[in-house]
Short mmCIF file of C-alpha atoms and ligand atoms in Angstrom, two decimals:
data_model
loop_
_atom_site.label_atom_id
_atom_site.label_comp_id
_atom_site.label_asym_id
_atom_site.label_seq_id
_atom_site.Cartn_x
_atom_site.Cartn_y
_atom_site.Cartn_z
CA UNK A 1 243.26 239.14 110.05
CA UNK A 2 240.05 240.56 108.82
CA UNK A 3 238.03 237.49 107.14
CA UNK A 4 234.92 238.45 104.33
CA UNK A 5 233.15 235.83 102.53
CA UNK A 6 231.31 234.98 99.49
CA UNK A 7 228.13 232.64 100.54
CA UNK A 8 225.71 230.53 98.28
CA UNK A 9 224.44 227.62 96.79
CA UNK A 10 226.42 226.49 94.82
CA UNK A 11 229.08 228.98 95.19
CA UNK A 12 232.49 226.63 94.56
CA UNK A 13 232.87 228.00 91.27
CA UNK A 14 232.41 232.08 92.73
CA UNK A 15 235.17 234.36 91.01
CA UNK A 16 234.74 236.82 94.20
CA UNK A 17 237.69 235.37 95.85
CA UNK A 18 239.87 235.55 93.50
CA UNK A 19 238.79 239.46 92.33
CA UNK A 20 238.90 240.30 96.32
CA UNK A 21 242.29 238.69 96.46
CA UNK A 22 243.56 241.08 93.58
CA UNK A 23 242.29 244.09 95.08
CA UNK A 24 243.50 243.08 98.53
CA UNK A 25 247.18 242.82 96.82
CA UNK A 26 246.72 245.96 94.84
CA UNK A 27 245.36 248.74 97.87
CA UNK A 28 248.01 246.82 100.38
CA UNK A 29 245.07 245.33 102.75
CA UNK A 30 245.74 241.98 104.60
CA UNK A 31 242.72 240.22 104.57
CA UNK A 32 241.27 236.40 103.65
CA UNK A 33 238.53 236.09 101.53
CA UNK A 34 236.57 232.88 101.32
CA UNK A 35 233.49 230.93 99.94
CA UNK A 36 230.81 229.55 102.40
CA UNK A 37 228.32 227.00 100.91
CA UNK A 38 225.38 227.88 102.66
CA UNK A 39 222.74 224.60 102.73
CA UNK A 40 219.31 226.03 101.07
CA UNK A 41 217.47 225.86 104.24
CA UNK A 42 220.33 227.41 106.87
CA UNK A 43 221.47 230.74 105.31
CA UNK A 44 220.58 232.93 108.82
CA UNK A 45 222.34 230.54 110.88
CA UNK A 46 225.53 230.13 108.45
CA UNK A 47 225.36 234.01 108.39
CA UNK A 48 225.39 234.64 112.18
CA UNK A 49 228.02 231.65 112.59
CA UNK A 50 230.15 233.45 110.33
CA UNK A 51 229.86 237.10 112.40
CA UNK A 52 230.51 235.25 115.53
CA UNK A 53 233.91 233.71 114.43
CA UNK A 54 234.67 237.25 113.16
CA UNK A 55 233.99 238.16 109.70
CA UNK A 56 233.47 241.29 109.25
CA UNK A 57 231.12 241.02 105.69
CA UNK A 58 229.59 238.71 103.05
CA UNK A 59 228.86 239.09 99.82
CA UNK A 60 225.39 236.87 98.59
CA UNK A 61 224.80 235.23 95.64
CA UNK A 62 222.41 232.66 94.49
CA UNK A 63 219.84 231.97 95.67
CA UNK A 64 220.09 234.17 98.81
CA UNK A 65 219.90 237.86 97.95
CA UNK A 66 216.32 238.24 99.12
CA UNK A 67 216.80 236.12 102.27
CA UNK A 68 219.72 238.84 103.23
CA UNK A 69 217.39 241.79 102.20
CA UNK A 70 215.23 240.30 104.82
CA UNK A 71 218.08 239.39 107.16
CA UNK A 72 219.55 242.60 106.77
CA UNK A 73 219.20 245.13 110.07
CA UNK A 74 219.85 248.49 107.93
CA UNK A 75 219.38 248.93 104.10
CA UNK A 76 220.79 251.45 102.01
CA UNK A 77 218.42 253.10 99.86
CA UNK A 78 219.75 250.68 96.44
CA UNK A 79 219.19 247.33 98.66
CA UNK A 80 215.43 248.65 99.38
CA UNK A 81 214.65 249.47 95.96
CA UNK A 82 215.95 246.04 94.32
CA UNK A 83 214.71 244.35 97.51
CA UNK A 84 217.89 241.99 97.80
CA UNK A 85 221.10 242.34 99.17
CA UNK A 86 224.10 241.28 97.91
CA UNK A 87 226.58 242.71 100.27
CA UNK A 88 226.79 242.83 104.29
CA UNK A 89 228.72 245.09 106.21
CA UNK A 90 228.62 243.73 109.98
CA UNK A 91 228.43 246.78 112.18
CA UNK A 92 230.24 246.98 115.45
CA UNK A 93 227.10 247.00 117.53
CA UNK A 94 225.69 243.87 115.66
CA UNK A 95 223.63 246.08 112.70
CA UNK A 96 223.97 244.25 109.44
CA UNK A 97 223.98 246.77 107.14
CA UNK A 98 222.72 245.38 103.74
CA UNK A 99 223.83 246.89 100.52
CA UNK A 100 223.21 245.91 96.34
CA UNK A 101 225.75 246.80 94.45
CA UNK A 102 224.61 244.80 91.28
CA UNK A 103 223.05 247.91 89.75
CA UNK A 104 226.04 250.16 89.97
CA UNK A 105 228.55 247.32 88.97
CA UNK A 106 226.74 246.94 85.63
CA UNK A 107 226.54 251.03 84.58
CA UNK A 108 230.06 251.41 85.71
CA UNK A 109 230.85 248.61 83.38
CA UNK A 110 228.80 250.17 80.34
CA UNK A 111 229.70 253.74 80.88
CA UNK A 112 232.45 253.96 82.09
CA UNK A 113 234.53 250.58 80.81
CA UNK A 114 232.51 250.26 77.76
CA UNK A 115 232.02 254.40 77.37
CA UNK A 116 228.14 253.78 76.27
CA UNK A 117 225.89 256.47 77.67
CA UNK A 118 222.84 255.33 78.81
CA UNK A 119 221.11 258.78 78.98
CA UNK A 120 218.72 259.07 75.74
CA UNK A 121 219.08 255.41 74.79
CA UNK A 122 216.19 252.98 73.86
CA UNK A 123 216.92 249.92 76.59
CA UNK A 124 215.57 246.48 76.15
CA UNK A 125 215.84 244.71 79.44
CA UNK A 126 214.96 240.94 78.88
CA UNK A 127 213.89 238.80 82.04
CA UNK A 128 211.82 239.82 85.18
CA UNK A 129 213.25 237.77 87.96
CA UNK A 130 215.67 238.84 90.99
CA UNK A 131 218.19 239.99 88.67
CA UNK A 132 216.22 242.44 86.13
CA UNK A 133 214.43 244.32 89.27
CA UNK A 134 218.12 244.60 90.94
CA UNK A 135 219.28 246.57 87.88
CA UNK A 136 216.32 248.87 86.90
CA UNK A 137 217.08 251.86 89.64
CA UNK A 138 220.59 252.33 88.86
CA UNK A 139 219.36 251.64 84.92
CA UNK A 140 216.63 254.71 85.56
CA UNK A 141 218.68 256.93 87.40
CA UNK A 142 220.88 257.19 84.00
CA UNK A 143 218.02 258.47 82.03
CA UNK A 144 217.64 256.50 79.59
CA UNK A 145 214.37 257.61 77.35
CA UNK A 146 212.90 254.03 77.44
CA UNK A 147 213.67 251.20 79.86
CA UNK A 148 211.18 248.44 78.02
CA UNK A 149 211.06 245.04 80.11
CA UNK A 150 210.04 241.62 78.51
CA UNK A 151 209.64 238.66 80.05
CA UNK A 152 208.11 235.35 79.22
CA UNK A 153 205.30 235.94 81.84
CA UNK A 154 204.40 239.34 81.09
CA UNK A 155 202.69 239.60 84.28
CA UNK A 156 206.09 239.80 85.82
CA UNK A 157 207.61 242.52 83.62
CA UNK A 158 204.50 244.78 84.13
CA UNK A 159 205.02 244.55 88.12
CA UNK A 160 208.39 245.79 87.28
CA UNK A 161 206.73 248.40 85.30
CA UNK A 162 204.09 249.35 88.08
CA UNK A 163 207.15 249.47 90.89
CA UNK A 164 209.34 251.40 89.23
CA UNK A 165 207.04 253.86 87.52
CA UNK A 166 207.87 257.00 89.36
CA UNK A 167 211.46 256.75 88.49
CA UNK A 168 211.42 256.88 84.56
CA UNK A 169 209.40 255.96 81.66
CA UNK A 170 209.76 252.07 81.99
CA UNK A 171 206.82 249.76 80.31
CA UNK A 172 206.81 245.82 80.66
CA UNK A 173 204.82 242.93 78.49
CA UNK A 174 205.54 239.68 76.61
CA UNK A 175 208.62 239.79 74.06
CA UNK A 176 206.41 239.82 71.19
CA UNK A 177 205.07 243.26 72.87
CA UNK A 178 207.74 244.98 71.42
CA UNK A 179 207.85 243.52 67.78
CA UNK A 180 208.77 246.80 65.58
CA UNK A 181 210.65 248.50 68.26
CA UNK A 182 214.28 249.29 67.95
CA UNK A 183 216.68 249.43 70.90
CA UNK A 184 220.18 250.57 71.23
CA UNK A 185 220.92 248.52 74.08
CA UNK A 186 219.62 244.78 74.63
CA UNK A 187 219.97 243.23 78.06
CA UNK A 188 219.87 239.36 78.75
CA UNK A 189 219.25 239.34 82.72
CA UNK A 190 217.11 236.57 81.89
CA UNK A 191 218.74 232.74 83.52
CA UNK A 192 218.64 231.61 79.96
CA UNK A 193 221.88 231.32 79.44
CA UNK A 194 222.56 228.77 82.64
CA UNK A 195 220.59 226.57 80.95
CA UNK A 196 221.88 227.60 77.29
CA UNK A 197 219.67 228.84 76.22
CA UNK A 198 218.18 231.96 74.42
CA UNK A 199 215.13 234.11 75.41
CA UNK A 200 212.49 234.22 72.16
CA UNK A 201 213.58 237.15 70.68
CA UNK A 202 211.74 239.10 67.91
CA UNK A 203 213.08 238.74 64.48
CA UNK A 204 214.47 241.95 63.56
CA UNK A 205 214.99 243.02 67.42
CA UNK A 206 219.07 243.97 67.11
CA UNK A 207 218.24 246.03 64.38
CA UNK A 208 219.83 249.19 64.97
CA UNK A 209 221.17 247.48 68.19
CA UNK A 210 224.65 249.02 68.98
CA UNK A 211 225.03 246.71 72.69
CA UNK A 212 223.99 243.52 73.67
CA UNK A 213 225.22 243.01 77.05
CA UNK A 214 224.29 239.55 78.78
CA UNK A 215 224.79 239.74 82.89
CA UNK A 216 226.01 235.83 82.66
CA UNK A 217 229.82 235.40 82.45
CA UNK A 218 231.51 232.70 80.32
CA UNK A 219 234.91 231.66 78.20
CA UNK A 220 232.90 231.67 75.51
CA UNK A 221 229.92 233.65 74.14
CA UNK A 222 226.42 233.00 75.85
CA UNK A 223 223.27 231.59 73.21
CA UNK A 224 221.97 235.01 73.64
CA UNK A 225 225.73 236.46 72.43
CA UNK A 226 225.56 234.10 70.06
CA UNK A 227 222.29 235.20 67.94
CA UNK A 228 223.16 238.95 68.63
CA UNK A 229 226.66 238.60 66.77
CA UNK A 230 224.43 237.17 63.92
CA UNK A 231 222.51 239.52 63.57
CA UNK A 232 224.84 242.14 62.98
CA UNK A 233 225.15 243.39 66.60
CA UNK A 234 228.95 244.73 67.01
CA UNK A 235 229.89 244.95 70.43
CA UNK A 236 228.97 242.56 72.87
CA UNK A 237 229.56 241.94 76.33
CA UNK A 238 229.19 239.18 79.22
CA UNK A 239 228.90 240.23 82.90
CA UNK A 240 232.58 239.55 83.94
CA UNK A 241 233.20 243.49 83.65
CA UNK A 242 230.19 244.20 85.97
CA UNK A 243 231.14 241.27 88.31
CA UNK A 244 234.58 243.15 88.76
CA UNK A 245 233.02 246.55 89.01
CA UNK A 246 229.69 245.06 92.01
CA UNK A 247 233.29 243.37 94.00
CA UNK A 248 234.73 247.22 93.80
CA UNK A 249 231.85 248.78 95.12
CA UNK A 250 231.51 246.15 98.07
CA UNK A 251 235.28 246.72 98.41
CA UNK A 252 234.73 250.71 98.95
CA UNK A 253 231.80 249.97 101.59
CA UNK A 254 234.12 247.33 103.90
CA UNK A 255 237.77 249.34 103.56
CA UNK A 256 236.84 253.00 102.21
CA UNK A 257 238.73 252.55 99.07
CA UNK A 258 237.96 252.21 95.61
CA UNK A 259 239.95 249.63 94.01
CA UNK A 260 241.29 250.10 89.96
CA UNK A 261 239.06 247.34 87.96
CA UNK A 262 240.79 247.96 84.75
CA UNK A 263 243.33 244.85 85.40
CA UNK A 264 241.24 243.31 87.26
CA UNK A 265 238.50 242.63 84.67
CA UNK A 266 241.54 240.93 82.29
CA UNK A 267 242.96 239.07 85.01
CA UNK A 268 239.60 237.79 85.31
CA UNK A 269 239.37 237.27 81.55
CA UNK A 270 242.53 235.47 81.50
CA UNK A 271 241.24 233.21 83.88
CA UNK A 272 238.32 232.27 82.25
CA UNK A 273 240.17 231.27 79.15
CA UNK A 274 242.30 229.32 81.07
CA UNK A 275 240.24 227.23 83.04
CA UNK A 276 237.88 226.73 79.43
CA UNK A 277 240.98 225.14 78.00
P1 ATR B 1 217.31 235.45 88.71
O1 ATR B 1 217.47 235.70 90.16
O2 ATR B 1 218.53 234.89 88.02
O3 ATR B 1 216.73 236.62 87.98
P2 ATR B 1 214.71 234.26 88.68
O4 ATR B 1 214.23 235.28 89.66
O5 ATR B 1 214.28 232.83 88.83
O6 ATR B 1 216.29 234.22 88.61
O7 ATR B 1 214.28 234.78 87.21
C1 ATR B 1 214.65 234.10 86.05
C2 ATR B 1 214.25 234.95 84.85
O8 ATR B 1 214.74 234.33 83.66
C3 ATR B 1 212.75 235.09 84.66
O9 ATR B 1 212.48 236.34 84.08
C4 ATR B 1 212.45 233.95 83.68
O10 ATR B 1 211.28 234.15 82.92
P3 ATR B 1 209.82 233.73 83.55
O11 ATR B 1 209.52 234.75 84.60
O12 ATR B 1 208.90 233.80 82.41
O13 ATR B 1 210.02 232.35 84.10
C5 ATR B 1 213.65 234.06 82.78
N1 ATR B 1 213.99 232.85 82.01
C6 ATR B 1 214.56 231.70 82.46
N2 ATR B 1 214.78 230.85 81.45
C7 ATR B 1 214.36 231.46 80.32
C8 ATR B 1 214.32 231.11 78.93
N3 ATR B 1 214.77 229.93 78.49
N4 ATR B 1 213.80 232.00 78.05
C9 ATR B 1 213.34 233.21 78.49
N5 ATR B 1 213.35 233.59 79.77
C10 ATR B 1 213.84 232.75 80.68
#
């Protein structure tokens, strides 16, 4: 039987099993799908241990995705521009072809699940770490007329802005940078919410806000959730629907098929809620 794994540190409470399982079951694939707790210094050697007893890819999470951007033998052209990797394919004449399909999970989750076009739209992406610069490509490549990026160190956010220049109109500083400004779309891809908290957002930011979208998953809504739904923003959403959607696209590269996400995503929901309560 084929055998894929999720690896990370900590990566007990990783969902991916349990979405890989459903899509497994639902395109008639036998396959086992596991997680592999990586220590923090031994992620190469738990990687090739893992393609010698026959696994034939990984997905990466925390804190690894740049390690396996480095690790990686081939990149496709998304892993090279968010510099991390969050999916291997082994290759039969031992390349490691390294894939992110972050990016693409999250605007398959807001166009097409949450039918919000991106082209036109005023984006506020909040954070600067490994997470933001995963999304801004795919983010870009939608059009968007503004992709601003704030970040506590602003020094961060206007790296982001220097790298990704040539793709879009994209411009990076502090929070309080963009005082005034009104976005239709606000994303959290700070690690705020891990900690529970909530970036320092401008008053007045969600003003004419019509998405606030916040890559963290959770039974219950994030700080950042939280002070959008007081201010008036109406539809919110956590990252469980682009979790679903990144597991899809990693599906498609290992077994050629797109998996529905649909039932997926409220399977997922479902058990959320039920391990909350
Ligand atoms: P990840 O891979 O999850 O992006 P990271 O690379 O360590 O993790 O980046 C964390 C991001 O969250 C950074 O943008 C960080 O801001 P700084 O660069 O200023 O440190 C941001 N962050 C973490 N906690 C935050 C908080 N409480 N408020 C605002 N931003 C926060």
């Amino acid at each position: 039987m084929d055998i894929y794994a999720v690896i990370g540190n900590p990566v007990a409470h990783s969902k991916s099993p349990f979405i890989h399982t459903r899509f497994a079951q639902q395109t008639g694939r036998t396959m086992r799908y596991t997680t592999l707790l990586a220590p923090l210094d031994g992620f190469e050697q738990a990687v090739l241990n893992f393609r010698e007893t026959g696994g034939k890819g990984m997905n990466i999470t925390v804190p690894f995705k740049f390690e396996a951007y480095t690790l990686a033998t081939r990149l496709t052209d998304r892993a090279r521009a968010a510099r991390a990797v969050n999916t291997f394919r082994f290759e039969e004449n031992k390349e490691m072809l390294g894939d992110n399909t972050d990016g693409i999970g999250l605007v398959r989750d807001i166009e097409v699940n949450l039918n919000f076009s991106l082209k036109d739209k005023h984006i506020l992406l909040m954070g600067a770490g490994g997470a933001a610069s995963g999304i801004i490509l795919p983010l870009l490549q939608q059009q968007p007329s503004l992709l601003a990026v704030a970040n506590r160190t602003p020094d961060k956010a206007t790296a982001l802005q220097q790298r990704f220049a040539h793709h879009g109109n994209i411009i990076g500083g502090h929070y309080q940078h963009f005082i005034g400004q009104h976005f239709d779309l606000v994303i959290n891809a700070t690690s705020a919410s891990l900690h529970n908290e909530c970036p320092p957002i401008p008053p007045d930011l969600f003003h004419g806000t019509a998405l606030a979208y916040d890559l963290l998953y959770s039974s219950t809504l994030t700080p950042f959730l939280e002070f959008a739904s007081t201010q008036g923003v109406v539809h919110l959403a956590d990252g469980a629907g682009m979790l679903v959607e990144q597991a899809a696209e990693s599906f498609l590269l290992w077994h050629g098929i797109r998996p529905e996400t649909q039932l997926v995503i409220s399977q997922l929901r479902d058990e959320l809620r039920h391990h909350a309560s």
